[in-house]
CSV table of C-alpha atoms in Angstrom, one decimal:
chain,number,residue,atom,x,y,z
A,1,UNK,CA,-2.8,2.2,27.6
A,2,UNK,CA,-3.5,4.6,24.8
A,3,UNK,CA,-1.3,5.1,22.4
A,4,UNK,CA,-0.4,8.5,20.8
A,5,UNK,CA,-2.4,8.5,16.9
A,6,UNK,CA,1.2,8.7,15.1
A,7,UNK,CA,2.1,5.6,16.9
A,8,UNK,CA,-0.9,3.9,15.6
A,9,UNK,CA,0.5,4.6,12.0
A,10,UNK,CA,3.8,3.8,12.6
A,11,UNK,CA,3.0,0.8,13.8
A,12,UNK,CA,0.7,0.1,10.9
A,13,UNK,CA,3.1,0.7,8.0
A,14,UNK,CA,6.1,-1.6,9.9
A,15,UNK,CA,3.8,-4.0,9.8
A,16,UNK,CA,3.2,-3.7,6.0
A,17,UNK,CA,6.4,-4.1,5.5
A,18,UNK,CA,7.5,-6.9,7.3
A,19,UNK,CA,4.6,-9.0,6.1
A,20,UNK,CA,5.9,-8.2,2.7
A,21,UNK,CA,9.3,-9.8,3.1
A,22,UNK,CA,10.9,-11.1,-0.2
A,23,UNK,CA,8.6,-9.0,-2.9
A,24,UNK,CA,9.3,-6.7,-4.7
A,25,UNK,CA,9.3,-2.9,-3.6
A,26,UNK,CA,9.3,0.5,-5.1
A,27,UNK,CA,9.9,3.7,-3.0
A,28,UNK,CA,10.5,7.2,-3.3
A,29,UNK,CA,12.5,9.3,-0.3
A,30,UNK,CA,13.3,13.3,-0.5
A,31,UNK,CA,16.6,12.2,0.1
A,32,UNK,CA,19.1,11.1,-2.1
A,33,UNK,CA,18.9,8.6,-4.1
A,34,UNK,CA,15.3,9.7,-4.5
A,35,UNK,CA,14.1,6.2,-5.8
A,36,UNK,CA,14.6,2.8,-4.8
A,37,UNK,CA,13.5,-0.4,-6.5
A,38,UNK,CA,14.6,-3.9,-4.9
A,39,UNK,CA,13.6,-7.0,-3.2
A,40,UNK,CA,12.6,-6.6,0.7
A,41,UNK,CA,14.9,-8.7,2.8
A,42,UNK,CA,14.3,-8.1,6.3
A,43,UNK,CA,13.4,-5.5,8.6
A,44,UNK,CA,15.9,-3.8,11.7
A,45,UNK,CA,13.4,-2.3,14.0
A,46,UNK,CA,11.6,0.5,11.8
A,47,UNK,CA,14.8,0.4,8.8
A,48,UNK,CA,13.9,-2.0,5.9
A,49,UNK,CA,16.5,-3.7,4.4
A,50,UNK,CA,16.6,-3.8,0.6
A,51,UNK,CA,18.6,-6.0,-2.3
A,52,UNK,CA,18.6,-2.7,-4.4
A,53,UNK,CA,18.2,-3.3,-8.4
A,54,UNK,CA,17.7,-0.2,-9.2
A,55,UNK,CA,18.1,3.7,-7.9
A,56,UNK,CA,18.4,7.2,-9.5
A,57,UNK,CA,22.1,6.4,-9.8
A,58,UNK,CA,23.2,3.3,-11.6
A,59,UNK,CA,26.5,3.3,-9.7
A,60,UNK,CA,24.3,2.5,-5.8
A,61,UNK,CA,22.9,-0.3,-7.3
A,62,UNK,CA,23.1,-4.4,-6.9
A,63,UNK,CA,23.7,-3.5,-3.2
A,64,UNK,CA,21.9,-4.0,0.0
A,65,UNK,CA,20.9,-1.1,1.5
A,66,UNK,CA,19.1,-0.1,4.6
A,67,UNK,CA,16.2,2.8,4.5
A,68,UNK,CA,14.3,3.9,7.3
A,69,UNK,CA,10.5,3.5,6.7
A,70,UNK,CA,9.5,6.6,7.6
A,71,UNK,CA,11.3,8.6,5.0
A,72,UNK,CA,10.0,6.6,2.6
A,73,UNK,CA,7.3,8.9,1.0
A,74,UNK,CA,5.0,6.9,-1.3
A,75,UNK,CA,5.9,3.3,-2.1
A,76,UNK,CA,4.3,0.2,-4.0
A,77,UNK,CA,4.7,-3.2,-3.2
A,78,UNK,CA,3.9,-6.3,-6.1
A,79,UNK,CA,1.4,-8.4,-3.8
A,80,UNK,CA,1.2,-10.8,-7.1
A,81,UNK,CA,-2.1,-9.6,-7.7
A,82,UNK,CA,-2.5,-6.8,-9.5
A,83,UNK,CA,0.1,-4.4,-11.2
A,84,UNK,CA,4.0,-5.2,-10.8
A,85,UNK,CA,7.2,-3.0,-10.8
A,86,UNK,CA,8.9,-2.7,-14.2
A,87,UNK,CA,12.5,-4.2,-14.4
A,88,UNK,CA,14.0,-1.0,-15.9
A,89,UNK,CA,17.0,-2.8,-16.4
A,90,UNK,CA,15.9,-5.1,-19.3
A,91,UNK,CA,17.3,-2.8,-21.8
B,1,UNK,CA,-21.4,22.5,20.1
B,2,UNK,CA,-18.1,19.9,20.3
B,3,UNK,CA,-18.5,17.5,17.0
B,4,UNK,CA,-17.4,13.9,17.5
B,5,UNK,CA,-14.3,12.7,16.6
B,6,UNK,CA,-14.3,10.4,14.2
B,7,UNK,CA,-11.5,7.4,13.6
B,8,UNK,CA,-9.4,8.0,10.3
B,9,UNK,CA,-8.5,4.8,9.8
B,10,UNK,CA,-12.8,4.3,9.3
B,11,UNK,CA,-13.3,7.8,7.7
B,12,UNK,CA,-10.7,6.5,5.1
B,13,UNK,CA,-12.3,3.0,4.9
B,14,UNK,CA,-15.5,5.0,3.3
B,15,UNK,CA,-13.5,6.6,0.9
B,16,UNK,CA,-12.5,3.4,-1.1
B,17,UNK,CA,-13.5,3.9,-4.7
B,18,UNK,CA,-13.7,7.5,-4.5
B,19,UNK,CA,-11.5,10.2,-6.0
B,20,UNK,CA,-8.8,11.5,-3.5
B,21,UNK,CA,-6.1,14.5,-3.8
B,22,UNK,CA,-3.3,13.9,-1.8
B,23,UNK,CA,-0.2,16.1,-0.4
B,24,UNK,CA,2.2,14.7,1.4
B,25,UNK,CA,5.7,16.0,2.9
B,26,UNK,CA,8.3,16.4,1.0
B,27,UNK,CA,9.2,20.1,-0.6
B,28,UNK,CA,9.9,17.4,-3.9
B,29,UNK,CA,9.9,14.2,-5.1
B,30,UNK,CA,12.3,12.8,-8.0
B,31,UNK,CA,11.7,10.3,-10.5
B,32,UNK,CA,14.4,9.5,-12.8
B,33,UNK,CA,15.5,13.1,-13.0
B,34,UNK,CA,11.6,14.8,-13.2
B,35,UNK,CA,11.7,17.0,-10.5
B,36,UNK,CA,7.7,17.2,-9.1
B,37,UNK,CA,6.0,18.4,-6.1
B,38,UNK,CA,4.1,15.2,-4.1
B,39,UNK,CA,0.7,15.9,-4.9
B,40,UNK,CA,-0.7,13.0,-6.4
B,41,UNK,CA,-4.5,11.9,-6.9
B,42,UNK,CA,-6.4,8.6,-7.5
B,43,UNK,CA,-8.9,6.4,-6.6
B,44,UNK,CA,-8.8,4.8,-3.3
B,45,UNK,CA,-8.3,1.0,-3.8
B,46,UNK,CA,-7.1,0.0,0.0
B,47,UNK,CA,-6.9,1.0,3.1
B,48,UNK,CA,-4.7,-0.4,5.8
B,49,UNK,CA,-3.4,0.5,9.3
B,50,UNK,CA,-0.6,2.6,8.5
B,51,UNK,CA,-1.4,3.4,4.6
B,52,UNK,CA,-3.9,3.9,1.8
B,53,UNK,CA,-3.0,2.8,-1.7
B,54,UNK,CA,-4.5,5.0,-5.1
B,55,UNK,CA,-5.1,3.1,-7.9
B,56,UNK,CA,-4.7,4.6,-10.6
B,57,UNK,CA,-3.2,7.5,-10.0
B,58,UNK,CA,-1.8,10.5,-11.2
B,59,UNK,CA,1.5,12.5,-10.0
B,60,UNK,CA,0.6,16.3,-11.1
B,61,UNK,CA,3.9,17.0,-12.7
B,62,UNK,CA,4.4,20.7,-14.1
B,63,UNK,CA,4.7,19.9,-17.7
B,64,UNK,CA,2.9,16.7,-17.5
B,65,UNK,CA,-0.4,17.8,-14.4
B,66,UNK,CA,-2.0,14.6,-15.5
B,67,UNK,CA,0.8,11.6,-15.7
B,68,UNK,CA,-0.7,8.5,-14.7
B,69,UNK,CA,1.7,6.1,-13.5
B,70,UNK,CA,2.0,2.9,-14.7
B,71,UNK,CA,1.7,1.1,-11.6
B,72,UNK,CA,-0.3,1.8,-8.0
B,73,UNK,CA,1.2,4.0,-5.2
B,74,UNK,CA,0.9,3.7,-1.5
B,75,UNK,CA,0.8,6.1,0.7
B,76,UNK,CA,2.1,6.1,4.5
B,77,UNK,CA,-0.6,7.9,6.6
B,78,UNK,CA,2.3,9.6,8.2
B,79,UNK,CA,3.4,11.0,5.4
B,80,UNK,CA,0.1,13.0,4.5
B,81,UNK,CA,-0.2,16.6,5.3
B,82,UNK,CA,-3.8,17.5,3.9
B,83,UNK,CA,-6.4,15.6,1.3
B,84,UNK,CA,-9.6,16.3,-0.6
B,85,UNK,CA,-12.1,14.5,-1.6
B,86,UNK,CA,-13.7,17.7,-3.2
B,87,UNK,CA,-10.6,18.0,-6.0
B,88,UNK,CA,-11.4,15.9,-8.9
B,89,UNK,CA,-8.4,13.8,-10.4
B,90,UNK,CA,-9.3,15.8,-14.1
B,91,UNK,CA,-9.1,19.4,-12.6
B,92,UNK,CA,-6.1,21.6,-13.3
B,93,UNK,CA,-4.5,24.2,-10.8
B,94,UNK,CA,-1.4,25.8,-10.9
B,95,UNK,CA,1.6,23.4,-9.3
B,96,UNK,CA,4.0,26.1,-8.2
């Protein structure tokens, strides 16, 4: 069967995600709250759900929230090799 | 005469460790309040199914066209609209 070339993608980055359950993950979205930084807990079909530490807006965060995947524009996830995510917090 | 088609996901593989300008979606981006376009450039570190990651990499901010951020960023394939390999990461242009 072929598949369509954005499937292929959005099947790729899903993928990413879920295998990266329980780190740590930065994200930017065009949306409101522009910038997420948390702790992946699960995925719900192509929505990952988040333990938010940190947004734009102190007042969203320490909350679970649930962002879809695909408005997620760039993103980095700590692997444990290599660079990590800044508490910005610690202050 | 009708040129191959290549694969992206192997034209991308052979860009590891080279120099990339990339524009993705948005009309902005926000961090922390800096209001920027998403056109960031880097060096290709990784390539994966549904993403490539830039490491290091710059976000071309207006006031600040080189900020490198402090830690790698990955990019859905998805979300690109166009790339170059042709735009070095040190070359200026006008953001607006």
């Amino acid at each position: 069967m072929v598949q369509s070339f954005n499937d292929k993608k959005e099947e790729g980055i899903i993928h990413y995600f879920r295998k990266n359950i329980g780190r740590r993950a930065f994200m930017l979205t065009e949306a409101f709250p522009f910038m997420f930084i948390g702790k992946i807990k699960s995925l719900v079909e192509d929505m990952v759900v988040l333990d938010v530490e940190t947004t734009s807006v102190p007042a969203l965060e320490g909350k679970e929230w649930t962002v879809h995947i695909h408005s997620i524009e760039v993103f980095y996830i700590e692997t444990g090799i290599g660079a990590k995510i800044p508490h910005l917090k610690d202050s | 005469m009708e040129q191959i088609e290549e694969n992206l996901q192997g034209k991308l593989e052979l860009l590891k460790g080279e120099e990339l300008l990339v524009i993705t979606k948005a009309t902005q981006l926000n961090l922390l309040g800096q209001v920027f376009r998403p056109i960031f450039s880097g060096t290709v570190s990784d390539v994966q199914l549904g993403h490539i990651t830039l490491t290091p990499v710059i976000i071309k901010m207006v006031n600040a066209p080189f900020y490198r951020f402090p830690f790698p960023l990955s990019i859905p394939l998805e979300q690109i609209v166009s790339y170059s390999t042709d735009v070095p990461s040190d070359m200026a242009f006008p953001l607006t």
